mmCIF file of C-alpha atoms in Angstrom:
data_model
loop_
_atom_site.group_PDB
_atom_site.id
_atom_site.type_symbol
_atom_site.label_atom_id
_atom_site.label_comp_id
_atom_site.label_asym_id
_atom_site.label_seq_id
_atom_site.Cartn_x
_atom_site.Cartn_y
_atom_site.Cartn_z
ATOM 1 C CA UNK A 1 -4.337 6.821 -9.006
ATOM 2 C CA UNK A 2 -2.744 7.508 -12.357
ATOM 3 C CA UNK A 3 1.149 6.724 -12.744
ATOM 4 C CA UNK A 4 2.684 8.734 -15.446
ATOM 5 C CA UNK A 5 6.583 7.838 -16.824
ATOM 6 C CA UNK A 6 7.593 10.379 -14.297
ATOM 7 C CA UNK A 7 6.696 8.451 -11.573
ATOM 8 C CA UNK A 8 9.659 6.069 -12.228
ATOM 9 C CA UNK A 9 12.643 7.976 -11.984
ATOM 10 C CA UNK A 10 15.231 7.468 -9.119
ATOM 11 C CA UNK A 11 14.415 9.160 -6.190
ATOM 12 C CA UNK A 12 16.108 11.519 -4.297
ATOM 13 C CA UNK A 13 16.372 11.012 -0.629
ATOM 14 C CA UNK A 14 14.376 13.621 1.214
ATOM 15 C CA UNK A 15 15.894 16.348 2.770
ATOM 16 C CA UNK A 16 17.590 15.932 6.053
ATOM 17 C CA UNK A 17 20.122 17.475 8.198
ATOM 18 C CA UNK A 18 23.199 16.385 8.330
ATOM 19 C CA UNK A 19 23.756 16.038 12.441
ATOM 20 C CA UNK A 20 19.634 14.135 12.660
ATOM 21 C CA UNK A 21 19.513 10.743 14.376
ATOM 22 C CA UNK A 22 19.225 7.809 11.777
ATOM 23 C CA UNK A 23 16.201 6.405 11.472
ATOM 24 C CA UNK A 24 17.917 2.933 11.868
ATOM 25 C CA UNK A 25 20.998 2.127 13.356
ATOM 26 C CA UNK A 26 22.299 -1.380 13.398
ATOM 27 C CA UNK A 27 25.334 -2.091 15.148
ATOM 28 C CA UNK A 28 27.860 -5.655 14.951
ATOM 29 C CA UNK A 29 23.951 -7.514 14.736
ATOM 30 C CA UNK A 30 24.297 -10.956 15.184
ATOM 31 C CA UNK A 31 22.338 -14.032 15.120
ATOM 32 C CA UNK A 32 22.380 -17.919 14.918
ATOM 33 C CA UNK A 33 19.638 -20.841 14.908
ATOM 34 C CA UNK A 34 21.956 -23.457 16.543
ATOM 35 C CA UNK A 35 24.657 -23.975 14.243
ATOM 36 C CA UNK A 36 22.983 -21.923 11.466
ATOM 37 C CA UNK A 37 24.770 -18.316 12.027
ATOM 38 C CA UNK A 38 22.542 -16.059 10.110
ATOM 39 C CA UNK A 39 24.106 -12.355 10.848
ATOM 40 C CA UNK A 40 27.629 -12.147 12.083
ATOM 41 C CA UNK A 41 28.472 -8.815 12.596
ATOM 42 C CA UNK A 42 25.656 -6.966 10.471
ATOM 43 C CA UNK A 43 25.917 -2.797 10.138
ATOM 44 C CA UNK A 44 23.347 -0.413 8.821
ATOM 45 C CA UNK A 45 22.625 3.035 9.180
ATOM 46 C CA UNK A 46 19.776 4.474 7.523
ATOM 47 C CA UNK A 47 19.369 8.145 6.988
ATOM 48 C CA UNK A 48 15.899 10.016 8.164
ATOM 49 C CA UNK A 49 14.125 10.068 4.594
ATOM 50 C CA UNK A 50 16.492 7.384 3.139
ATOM 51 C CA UNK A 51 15.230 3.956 0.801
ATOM 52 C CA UNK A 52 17.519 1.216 1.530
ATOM 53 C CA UNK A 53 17.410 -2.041 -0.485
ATOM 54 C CA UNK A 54 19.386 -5.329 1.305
ATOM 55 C CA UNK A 55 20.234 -7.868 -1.627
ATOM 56 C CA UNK A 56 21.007 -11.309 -0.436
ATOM 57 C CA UNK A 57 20.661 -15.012 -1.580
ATOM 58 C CA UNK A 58 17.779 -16.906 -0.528
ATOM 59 C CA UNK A 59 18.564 -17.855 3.049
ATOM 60 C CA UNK A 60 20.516 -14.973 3.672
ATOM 61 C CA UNK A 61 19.096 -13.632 6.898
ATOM 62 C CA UNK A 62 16.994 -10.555 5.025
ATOM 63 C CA UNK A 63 13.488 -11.451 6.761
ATOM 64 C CA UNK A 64 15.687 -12.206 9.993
ATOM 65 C CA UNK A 65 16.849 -9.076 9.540
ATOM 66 C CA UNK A 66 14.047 -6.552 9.566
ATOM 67 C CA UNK A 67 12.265 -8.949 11.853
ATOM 68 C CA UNK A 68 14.675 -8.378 14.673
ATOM 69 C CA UNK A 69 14.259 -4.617 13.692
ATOM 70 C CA UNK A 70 10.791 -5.143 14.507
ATOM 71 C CA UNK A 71 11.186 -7.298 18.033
ATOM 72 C CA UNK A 72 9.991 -9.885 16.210
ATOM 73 C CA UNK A 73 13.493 -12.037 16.816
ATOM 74 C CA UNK A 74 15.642 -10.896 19.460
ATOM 75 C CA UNK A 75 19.099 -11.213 18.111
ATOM 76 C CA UNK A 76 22.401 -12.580 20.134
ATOM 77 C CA UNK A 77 24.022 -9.613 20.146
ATOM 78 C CA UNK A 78 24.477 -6.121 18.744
ATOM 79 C CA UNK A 79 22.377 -2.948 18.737
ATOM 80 C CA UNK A 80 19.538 -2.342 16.639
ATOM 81 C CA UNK A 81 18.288 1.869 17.037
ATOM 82 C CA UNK A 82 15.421 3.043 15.788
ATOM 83 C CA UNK A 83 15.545 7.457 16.335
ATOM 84 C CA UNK A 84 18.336 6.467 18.652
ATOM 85 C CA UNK A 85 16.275 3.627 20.655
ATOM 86 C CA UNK A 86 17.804 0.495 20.832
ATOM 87 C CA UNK A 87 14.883 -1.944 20.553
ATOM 88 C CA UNK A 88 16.823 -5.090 21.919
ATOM 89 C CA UNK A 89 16.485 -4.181 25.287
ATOM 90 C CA UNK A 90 13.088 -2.363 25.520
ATOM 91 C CA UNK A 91 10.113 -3.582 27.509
ATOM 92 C CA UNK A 92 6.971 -4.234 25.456
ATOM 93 C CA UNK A 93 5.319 -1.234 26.592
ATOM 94 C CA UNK A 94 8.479 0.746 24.883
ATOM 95 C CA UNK A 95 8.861 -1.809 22.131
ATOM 96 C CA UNK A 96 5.163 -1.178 21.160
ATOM 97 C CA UNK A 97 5.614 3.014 21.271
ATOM 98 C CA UNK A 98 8.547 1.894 18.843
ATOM 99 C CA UNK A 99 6.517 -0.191 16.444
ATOM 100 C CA UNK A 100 3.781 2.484 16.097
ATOM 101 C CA UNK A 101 6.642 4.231 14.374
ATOM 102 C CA UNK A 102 7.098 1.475 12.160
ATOM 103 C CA UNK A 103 5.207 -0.330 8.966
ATOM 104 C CA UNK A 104 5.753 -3.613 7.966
ATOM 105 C CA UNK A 105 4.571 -5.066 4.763
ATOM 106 C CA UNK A 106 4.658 -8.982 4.951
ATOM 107 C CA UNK A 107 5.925 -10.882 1.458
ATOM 108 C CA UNK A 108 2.133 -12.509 2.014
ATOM 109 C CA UNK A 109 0.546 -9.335 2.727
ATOM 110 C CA UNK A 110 -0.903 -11.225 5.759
ATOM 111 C CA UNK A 111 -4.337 -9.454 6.060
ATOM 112 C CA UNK A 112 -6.985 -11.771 7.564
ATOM 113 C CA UNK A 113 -9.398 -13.421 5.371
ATOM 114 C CA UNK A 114 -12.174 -13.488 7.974
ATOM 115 C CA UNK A 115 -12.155 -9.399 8.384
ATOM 116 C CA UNK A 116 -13.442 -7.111 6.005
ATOM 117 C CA UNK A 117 -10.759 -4.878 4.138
ATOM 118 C CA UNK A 118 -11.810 -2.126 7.090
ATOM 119 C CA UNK A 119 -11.315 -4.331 9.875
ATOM 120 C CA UNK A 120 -7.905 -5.508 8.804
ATOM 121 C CA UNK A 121 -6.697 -1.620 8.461
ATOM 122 C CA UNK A 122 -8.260 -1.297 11.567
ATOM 123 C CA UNK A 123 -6.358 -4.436 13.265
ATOM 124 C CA UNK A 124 -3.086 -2.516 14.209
ATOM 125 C CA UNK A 125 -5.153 0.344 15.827
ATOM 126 C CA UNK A 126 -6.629 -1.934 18.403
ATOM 127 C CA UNK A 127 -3.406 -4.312 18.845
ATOM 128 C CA UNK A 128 -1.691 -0.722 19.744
ATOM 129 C CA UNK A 129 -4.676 0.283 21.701
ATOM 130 C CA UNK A 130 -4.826 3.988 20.137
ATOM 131 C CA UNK A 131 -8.174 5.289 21.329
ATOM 132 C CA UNK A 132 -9.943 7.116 18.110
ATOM 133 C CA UNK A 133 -13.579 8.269 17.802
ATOM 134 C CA UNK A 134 -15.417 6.265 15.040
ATOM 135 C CA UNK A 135 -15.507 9.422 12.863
ATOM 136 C CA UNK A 136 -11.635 9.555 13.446
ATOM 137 C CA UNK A 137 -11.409 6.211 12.157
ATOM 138 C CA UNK A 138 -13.563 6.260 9.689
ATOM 139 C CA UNK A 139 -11.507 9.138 7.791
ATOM 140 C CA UNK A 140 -8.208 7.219 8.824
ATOM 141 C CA UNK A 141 -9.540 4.027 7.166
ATOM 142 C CA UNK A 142 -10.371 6.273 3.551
ATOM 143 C CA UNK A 143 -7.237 8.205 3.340
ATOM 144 C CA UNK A 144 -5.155 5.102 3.872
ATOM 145 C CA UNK A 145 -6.927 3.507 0.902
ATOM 146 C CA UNK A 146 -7.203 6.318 -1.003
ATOM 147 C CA UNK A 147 -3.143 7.059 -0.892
ATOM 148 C CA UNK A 148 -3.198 3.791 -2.928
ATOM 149 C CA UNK A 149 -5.943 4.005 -5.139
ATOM 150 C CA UNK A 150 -8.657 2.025 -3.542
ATOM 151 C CA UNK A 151 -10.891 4.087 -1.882
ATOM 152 C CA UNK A 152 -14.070 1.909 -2.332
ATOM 153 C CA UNK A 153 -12.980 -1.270 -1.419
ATOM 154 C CA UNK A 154 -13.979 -0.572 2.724
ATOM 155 C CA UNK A 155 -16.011 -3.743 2.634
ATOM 156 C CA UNK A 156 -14.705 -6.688 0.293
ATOM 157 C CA UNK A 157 -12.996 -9.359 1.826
ATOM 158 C CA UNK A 158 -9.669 -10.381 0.898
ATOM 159 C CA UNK A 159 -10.695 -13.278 -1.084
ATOM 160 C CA UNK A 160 -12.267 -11.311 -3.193
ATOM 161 C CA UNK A 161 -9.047 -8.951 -4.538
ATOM 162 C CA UNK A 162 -6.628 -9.550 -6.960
ATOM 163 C CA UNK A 163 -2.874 -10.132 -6.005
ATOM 164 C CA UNK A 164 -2.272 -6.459 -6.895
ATOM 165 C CA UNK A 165 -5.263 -4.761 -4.779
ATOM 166 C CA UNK A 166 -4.270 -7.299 -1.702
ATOM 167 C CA UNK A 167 -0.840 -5.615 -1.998
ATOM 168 C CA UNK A 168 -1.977 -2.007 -2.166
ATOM 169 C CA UNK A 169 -4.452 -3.328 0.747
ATOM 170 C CA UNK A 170 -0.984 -4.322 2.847
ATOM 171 C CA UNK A 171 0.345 -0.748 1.945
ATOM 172 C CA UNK A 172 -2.630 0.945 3.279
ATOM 173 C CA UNK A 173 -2.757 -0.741 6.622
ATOM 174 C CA UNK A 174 1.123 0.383 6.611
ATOM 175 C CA UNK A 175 0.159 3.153 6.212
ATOM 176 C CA UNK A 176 -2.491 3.879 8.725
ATOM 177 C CA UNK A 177 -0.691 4.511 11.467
ATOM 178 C CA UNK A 178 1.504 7.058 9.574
ATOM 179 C CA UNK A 179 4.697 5.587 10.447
ATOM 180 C CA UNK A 180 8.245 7.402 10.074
ATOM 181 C CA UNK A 181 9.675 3.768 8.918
ATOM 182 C CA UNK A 182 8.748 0.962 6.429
ATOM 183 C CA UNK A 183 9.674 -2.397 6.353
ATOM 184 C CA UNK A 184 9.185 -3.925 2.983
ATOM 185 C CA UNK A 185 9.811 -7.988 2.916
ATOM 186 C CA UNK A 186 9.736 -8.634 -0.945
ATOM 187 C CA UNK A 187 6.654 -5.794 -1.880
ATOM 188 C CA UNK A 188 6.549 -7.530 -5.970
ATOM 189 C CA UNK A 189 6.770 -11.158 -4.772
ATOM 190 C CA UNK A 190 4.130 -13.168 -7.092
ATOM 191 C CA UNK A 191 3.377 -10.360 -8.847
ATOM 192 C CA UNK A 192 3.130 -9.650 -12.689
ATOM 193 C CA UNK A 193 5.477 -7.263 -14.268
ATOM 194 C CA UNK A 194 3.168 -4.394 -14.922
ATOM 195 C CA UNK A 195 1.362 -4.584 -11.264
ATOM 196 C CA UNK A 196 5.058 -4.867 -10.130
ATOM 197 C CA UNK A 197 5.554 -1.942 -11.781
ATOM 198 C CA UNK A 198 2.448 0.124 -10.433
ATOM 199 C CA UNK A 199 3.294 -1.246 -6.945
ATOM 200 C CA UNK A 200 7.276 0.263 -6.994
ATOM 201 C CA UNK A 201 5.831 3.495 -8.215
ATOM 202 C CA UNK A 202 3.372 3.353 -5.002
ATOM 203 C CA UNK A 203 6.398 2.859 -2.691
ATOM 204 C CA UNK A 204 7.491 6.638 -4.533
ATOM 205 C CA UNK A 205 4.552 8.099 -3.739
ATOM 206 C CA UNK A 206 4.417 7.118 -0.392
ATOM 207 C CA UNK A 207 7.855 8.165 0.364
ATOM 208 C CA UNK A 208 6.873 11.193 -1.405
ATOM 209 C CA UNK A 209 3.949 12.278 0.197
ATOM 210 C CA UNK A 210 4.560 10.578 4.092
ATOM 211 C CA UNK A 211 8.664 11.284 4.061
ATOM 212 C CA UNK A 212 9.275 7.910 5.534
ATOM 213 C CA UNK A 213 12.719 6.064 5.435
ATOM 214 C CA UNK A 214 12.105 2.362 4.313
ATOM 215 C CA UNK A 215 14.369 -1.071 4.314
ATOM 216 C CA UNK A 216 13.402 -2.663 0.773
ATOM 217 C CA UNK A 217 13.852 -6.992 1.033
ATOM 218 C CA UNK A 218 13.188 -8.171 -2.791
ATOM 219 C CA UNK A 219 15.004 -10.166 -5.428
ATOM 220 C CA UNK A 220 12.960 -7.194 -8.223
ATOM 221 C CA UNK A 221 16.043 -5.644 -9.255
ATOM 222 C CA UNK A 222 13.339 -3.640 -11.271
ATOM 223 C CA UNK A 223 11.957 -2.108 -8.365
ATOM 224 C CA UNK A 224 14.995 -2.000 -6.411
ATOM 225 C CA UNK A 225 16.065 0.650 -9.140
ATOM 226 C CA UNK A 226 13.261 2.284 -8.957
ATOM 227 C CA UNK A 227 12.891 2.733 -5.120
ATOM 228 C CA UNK A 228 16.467 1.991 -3.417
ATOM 229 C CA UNK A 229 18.542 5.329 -2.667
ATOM 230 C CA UNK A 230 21.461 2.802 -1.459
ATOM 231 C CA UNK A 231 21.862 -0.853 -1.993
ATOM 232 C CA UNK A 232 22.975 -2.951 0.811
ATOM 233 C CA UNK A 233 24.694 -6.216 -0.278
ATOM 234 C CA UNK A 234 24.579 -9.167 2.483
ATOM 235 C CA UNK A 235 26.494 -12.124 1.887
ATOM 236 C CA UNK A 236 27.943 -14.438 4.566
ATOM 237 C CA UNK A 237 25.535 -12.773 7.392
ATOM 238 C CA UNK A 238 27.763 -9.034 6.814
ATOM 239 C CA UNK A 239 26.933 -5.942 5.162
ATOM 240 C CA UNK A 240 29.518 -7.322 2.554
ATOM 241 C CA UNK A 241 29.211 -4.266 -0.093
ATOM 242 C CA UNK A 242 26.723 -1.164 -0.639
ATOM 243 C CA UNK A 243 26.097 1.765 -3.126
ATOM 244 C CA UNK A 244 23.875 3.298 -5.675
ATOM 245 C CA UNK A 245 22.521 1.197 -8.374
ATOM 246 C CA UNK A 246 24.694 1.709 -10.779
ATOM 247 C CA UNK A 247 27.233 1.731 -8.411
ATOM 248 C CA UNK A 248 26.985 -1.959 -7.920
ATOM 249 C CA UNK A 249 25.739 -2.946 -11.468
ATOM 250 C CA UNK A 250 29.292 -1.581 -12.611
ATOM 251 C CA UNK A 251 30.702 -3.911 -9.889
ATOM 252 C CA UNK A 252 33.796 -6.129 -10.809
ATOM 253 C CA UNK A 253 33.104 -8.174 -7.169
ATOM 254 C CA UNK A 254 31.252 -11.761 -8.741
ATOM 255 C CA UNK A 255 29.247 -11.939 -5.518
ATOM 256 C CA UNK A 256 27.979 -8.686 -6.078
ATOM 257 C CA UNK A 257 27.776 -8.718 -9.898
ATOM 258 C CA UNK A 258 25.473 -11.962 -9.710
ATOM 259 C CA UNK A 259 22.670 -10.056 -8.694
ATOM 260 C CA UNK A 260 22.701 -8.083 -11.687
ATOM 261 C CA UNK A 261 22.975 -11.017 -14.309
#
């Protein structure tokens, strides 16, 4: 896949009407670990087509976040609606139809080292239990690795990839399901700043191409200007400020101006 300078510049959110469902609706989201209150009174609402970044200090409650988006953590309270479904009180059958709708990248990429690059992009298929013919999966498998520029790699084992590939690895078994949503927790983590670079410019094409709407976790203000639409500030377990960018760069707020330092 080449990237050209092109690739880089802010995108635009895809088009969308005006009266759609959000792809993600959180409502007054809260949640504590004992005396550790995390989110206290969190609100989101991401447009169909829309890149949000959340900024927050280490500890925050970003992973906490998107997690309970996920069913991962069930919160104490609140809504969380994903198309208008609010996944907190789902049964797993209907949690699971909702997940197939979602991608998440992990900060560790989490792909298992024991499985093959092809068996770990085939993992979610089976967990799901979507019935495809071999030849089905076969061409799901290349065009998921192909979208990120690794279309030979079917049979290396994770050990055996740079940090880089590993990530575009994680996107493609994102990917494979096609999902509306993505979930990225910290996408440039441990990365160098040109494969940081190539891996922002990935997230663009993939919101290009697929039209997804994506939550963006990272401390890469780098590729939070390249990727974000919106900027979500949380601070003290709210949605404490959000805008564009430059929106919040040009911020007088010293919460929200320390993240730009």
């Amino acid at each position: 896949m080449n990237y050209k300078e092109a690739d880089i510049e802010t995108l635009a959110p895809s088009n969308t009407r005006e009266d759609s469902v959000p792809a993600v609706e959180i409502i007054d989201l809260k949640k504590s670990f004992g005396n550790n209150h995390v989110l206290k009174g969190f609100n989101l609402s991401i447009k169909q087509g829309e890149n949000v970044a959340v900024l927050g200090k280490s500890g925050s409650g970003k992973s906490v976040l998107i997690k309970c988006i996920v069913g991962l953590i069930k919160p104490d309270s609140g809504q969380i609606k994903v198309f208008g479904r609010d996944v907190v009180n789902l049964d797993r059958q209907e949690l699971d139809e909702v997940r197939s709708k979602i991608g998440f990248l992990f900060q560790s990429n989490a792909l298992y080292d024991s499985l093959t690059v092809r068996e770990n992009l085939e993992f979610p298929m089976r967990r799901l239990r979507i019935k495809k013919t071999k030849a089905e999966v076969d061409q799901m498998v290349h065009e998921a690795l192909t979208s990120v520029g690794l279309p030979d790699v079917q049979e290396l084992m994770p050990a055996s990839l740079s940090g880089g590939m590993k990530k575009r690895v994680g996107v493609a078994r994102t990917l494979i399901l096609q999902p509306d949503i993505i979930l990225y927790d910290e996408p440039t983590s441990g990365l160098d700043p040109i494969t940081s670079r190539e891996i922002a410019n990935l997230m663009n094409d993939v919101h290009r191409k697929y039209k997804t709407s994506s939550i963006i976790i990272s401390h890469d203000m780098s590729c939070i200007k390249r990727t974000a639409h919106r900027i979500v500030v949380l601070n003290d377990g709210i949605d404490y400020q959000q805008g564009s960018y430059e929106e919040l760069k040009n911020s007088t707020d010293e919460i929200v101006n320390s993240f730009f330092l």
